Coordinates of C-alpha atoms in Angstrom, one line a residue:
M15 CA 101.3 78.8 116.1
L16 CA 103.8 81.0 114.5
K17 CA 107.1 81.4 116.5
I18 CA 109.8 83.9 115.9
E19 CA 112.4 81.1 115.9
D20 CA 110.8 79.7 112.7
L21 CA 111.2 83.1 111.0
R22 CA 114.8 83.6 112.2
E23 CA 115.9 80.5 110.3
R24 CA 114.8 82.2 107.1
L25 CA 116.4 85.6 107.9
N26 CA 119.7 86.4 106.1
T27 CA 122.6 85.5 108.4
N28 CA 124.4 88.5 107.2
V29 CA 121.6 90.9 108.0
D30 CA 122.8 94.1 109.7
A31 CA 121.9 95.0 113.3
K32 CA 119.3 97.6 112.4
R33 CA 117.4 95.3 110.0
N34 CA 117.5 92.5 112.5
S35 CA 116.1 94.9 115.2
R36 CA 113.3 96.0 112.8
F37 CA 112.5 92.3 112.1
E38 CA 112.2 91.6 115.9
V39 CA 109.9 94.6 116.4
A40 CA 107.8 93.8 113.3
F41 CA 107.2 90.3 114.5
R42 CA 106.2 91.5 118.0
S43 CA 103.9 94.1 116.4
L44 CA 101.8 91.4 115.0
G45 CA 101.1 90.1 118.5
Y46 CA 100.5 93.5 119.9
Q47 CA 98.0 94.3 117.1
D48 CA 96.2 91.0 117.8
E49 CA 96.0 91.9 121.5
Y50 CA 94.6 95.3 120.6
C51 CA 91.9 93.7 118.5
R52 CA 90.9 91.4 121.4
Y53 CA 90.9 94.3 123.8
H54 CA 88.8 96.6 121.6
Y55 CA 86.4 93.7 120.8
E56 CA 85.8 93.1 124.6
Q57 CA 85.5 96.8 125.3
Y58 CA 83.0 97.3 122.5
H59 CA 80.7 94.7 124.0
K60 CA 81.2 96.0 127.5
E61 CA 80.5 99.6 126.5
Y62 CA 77.5 98.7 124.3
K63 CA 75.9 96.9 127.2
L64 CA 76.4 100.0 129.4
F65 CA 74.9 102.2 126.7
L66 CA 71.8 100.0 126.6
S67 CA 71.6 100.2 130.4
A68 CA 72.1 104.0 130.4
M69 CA 69.3 104.4 127.8
A70 CA 67.0 102.3 130.0
G71 CA 68.0 104.3 133.1
E72 CA 69.5 101.3 134.8
L73 CA 72.9 102.6 135.7
D74 CA 72.4 103.0 139.5
G75 CA 75.7 103.5 141.2
K76 CA 77.6 104.5 138.0
E77 CA 79.3 107.9 138.2
I78 CA 78.4 108.6 134.5
Q79 CA 74.8 108.2 133.6
N80 CA 74.8 109.9 130.1
P81 CA 74.1 107.4 127.4
Q82 CA 76.1 109.5 124.9
Y83 CA 79.3 108.8 126.8
Y84 CA 78.9 105.0 126.4
R85 CA 77.8 105.5 122.8
V86 CA 81.1 107.3 122.0
A87 CA 82.9 104.5 123.9
F88 CA 81.4 101.6 122.0
E89 CA 81.8 103.3 118.6
A90 CA 85.4 104.2 119.3
N91 CA 86.2 100.7 120.2
C92 CA 84.5 99.4 117.2
F93 CA 86.5 101.5 114.8
S94 CA 89.7 100.8 116.8
F95 CA 89.1 97.1 116.4
F96 CA 88.9 97.3 112.6
R97 CA 91.9 99.7 112.4
A98 CA 94.1 97.4 114.5
L99 CA 93.1 94.4 112.4
H100 CA 93.8 96.3 109.2
S101 CA 97.2 97.4 110.5
L102 CA 98.0 93.8 111.5
I103 CA 97.2 92.5 108.0
E104 CA 98.8 95.4 106.1
S105 CA 102.1 95.1 108.1
I106 CA 102.7 91.6 106.8
P107 CA 104.4 92.7 103.5
Y108 CA 106.8 94.8 105.7
L109 CA 107.7 91.7 107.7
L110 CA 108.0 89.5 104.6
N111 CA 110.3 92.0 102.9
L112 CA 112.6 91.9 105.9
L113 CA 112.7 88.1 105.5
I114 CA 113.1 87.7 101.7
E115 CA 114.7 91.1 101.0
I116 CA 112.9 92.2 97.9
N117 CA 113.5 95.9 98.6
D118 CA 116.8 96.9 100.2
D119 CA 115.1 99.9 101.7
A120 CA 113.0 98.2 104.4
E121 CA 111.2 101.5 105.2
S122 CA 110.3 102.3 101.6
R123 CA 106.6 103.2 101.1
H124 CA 106.7 100.9 98.1
V125 CA 106.9 97.8 100.3
N126 CA 103.4 96.5 100.0
W127 CA 101.4 93.5 98.8
G128 CA 102.1 94.4 95.2
C129 CA 105.9 94.5 95.9
I130 CA 105.8 91.0 97.1
I131 CA 103.5 89.7 94.3
N132 CA 105.4 91.3 91.5
S133 CA 108.9 90.3 92.6
H134 CA 111.0 87.2 92.2
A135 CA 108.9 85.9 95.1
S136 CA 106.1 85.1 92.6
S137 CA 108.1 82.1 91.3
T138 CA 110.2 81.3 94.4
F139 CA 107.2 81.4 96.8
S140 CA 104.4 80.7 94.4
D141 CA 102.2 79.1 97.1
G142 CA 102.6 82.2 99.3
V143 CA 101.8 84.6 96.5
A144 CA 98.7 82.6 95.6
K145 CA 97.6 82.8 99.2
I146 CA 98.1 86.6 99.2
K147 CA 96.0 87.0 96.1
A148 CA 93.3 84.8 97.6
L149 CA 93.3 86.9 100.8
R150 CA 93.1 90.2 99.0
A151 CA 90.2 88.9 96.9
S152 CA 88.2 87.7 99.8
D153 CA 85.0 89.4 101.0
S154 CA 86.5 89.8 104.5
Y155 CA 89.6 91.7 103.2
Q156 CA 87.6 93.9 100.9
E157 CA 85.2 94.8 103.7
L158 CA 88.0 95.4 106.3
E159 CA 89.9 97.6 103.8
H160 CA 86.8 99.6 103.0
I161 CA 85.9 100.2 106.7
A162 CA 89.4 101.2 107.6
N163 CA 90.0 103.5 104.6
V164 CA 86.6 105.2 104.8
S165 CA 86.8 105.8 108.6
K166 CA 90.4 107.0 108.5
H167 CA 90.5 109.1 105.4
R168 CA 86.9 110.2 104.5
R169 CA 84.3 110.1 107.3
I170 CA 83.2 108.4 110.4
V171 CA 80.6 105.9 109.3
R172 CA 77.3 106.4 111.1
I173 CA 76.2 103.6 113.4
D174 CA 72.6 102.7 114.2
S175 CA 72.7 101.9 117.9
G176 CA 69.9 99.3 117.6
I177 CA 68.2 100.7 120.6
F178 CA 64.8 100.4 118.9
S179 CA 65.5 97.1 117.2
E180 CA 64.1 93.9 118.5
N181 CA 67.4 92.2 119.0
K182 CA 69.3 95.3 120.4
S183 CA 72.1 95.0 117.9
A184 CA 74.3 98.0 116.7
R185 CA 75.0 98.1 113.0
F186 CA 76.7 100.3 110.4
C187 CA 74.5 102.5 108.2
S188 CA 74.9 100.7 104.9
E189 CA 74.3 103.9 102.8
D190 CA 77.6 105.3 104.2
F191 CA 79.6 102.7 102.3
D192 CA 80.2 102.4 98.6
K193 CA 80.1 98.6 98.5
Q194 CA 77.8 95.9 99.5
F195 CA 78.6 94.0 102.8
R196 CA 77.5 90.6 103.8
S197 CA 76.4 92.0 107.1
Y198 CA 76.4 95.4 108.7
Q199 CA 75.9 94.2 112.3
L200 CA 79.0 95.3 114.3
G201 CA 79.6 92.2 116.4
E202 CA 79.0 89.8 113.5
L203 CA 81.3 91.8 111.3
M204 CA 84.1 91.8 113.9
E205 CA 83.9 88.1 114.4
T206 CA 83.5 87.1 110.8
I207 CA 86.3 89.2 109.4
Y208 CA 88.8 88.4 112.2
D209 CA 88.0 84.7 112.2
D210 CA 88.5 84.6 108.4
L211 CA 91.6 86.9 108.0
H212 CA 93.7 86.2 111.1
P213 CA 94.5 82.5 110.3
K214 CA 95.0 83.3 106.6
A215 CA 97.5 86.0 107.5
L216 CA 99.5 83.7 109.6
D217 CA 99.4 81.0 106.9
I218 CA 100.8 83.5 104.4
I219 CA 103.8 84.2 106.6
K220 CA 104.4 80.5 107.1
S221 CA 104.3 79.8 103.4
F222 CA 107.3 82.2 103.0
V223 CA 109.2 80.6 105.8
L224 CA 108.5 76.9 106.4

């Protein structure tokens, strides 16, 4: 488990109040984004089950019977899950910069993974830099980045609801992506990418602190 007390020991004792406040908020944000991921994952499964029931005409007692309502709900939670996880991962360079002070302007748009890798940190924190490179080269990171970037900046990727498939499993339409994924099944993608990247992300932070 990563505790804020561990990070505070690495923080510059002469840091100004504003930077210290941003550090506190940045650390808490990791926890919030993680909670958002868990929430959207649970809601995705809940709304998908309601969608299947609505399609089968089995929603007796529910105020809303329209399957499209539940389809929008499960798709929205799917995309929100991946965006929250992407935000969690991509906010780590910001937190690291507050700790090791590579860029004096903590809010600079140039504070990113490359900023950490190409700085003095590459020698002082060689283990951490190696872990960053490994994370960014991983299939999970590449898939997450592609999902988040395409859905935010280009188009909403189409989802096959799986209503006519044997195992009733929703999946991305592979032709809407420009890279090959290991799987396009939504639940499997969420679990695989999260289970792979979340511990690696925390391990990266630890390697710059402990």
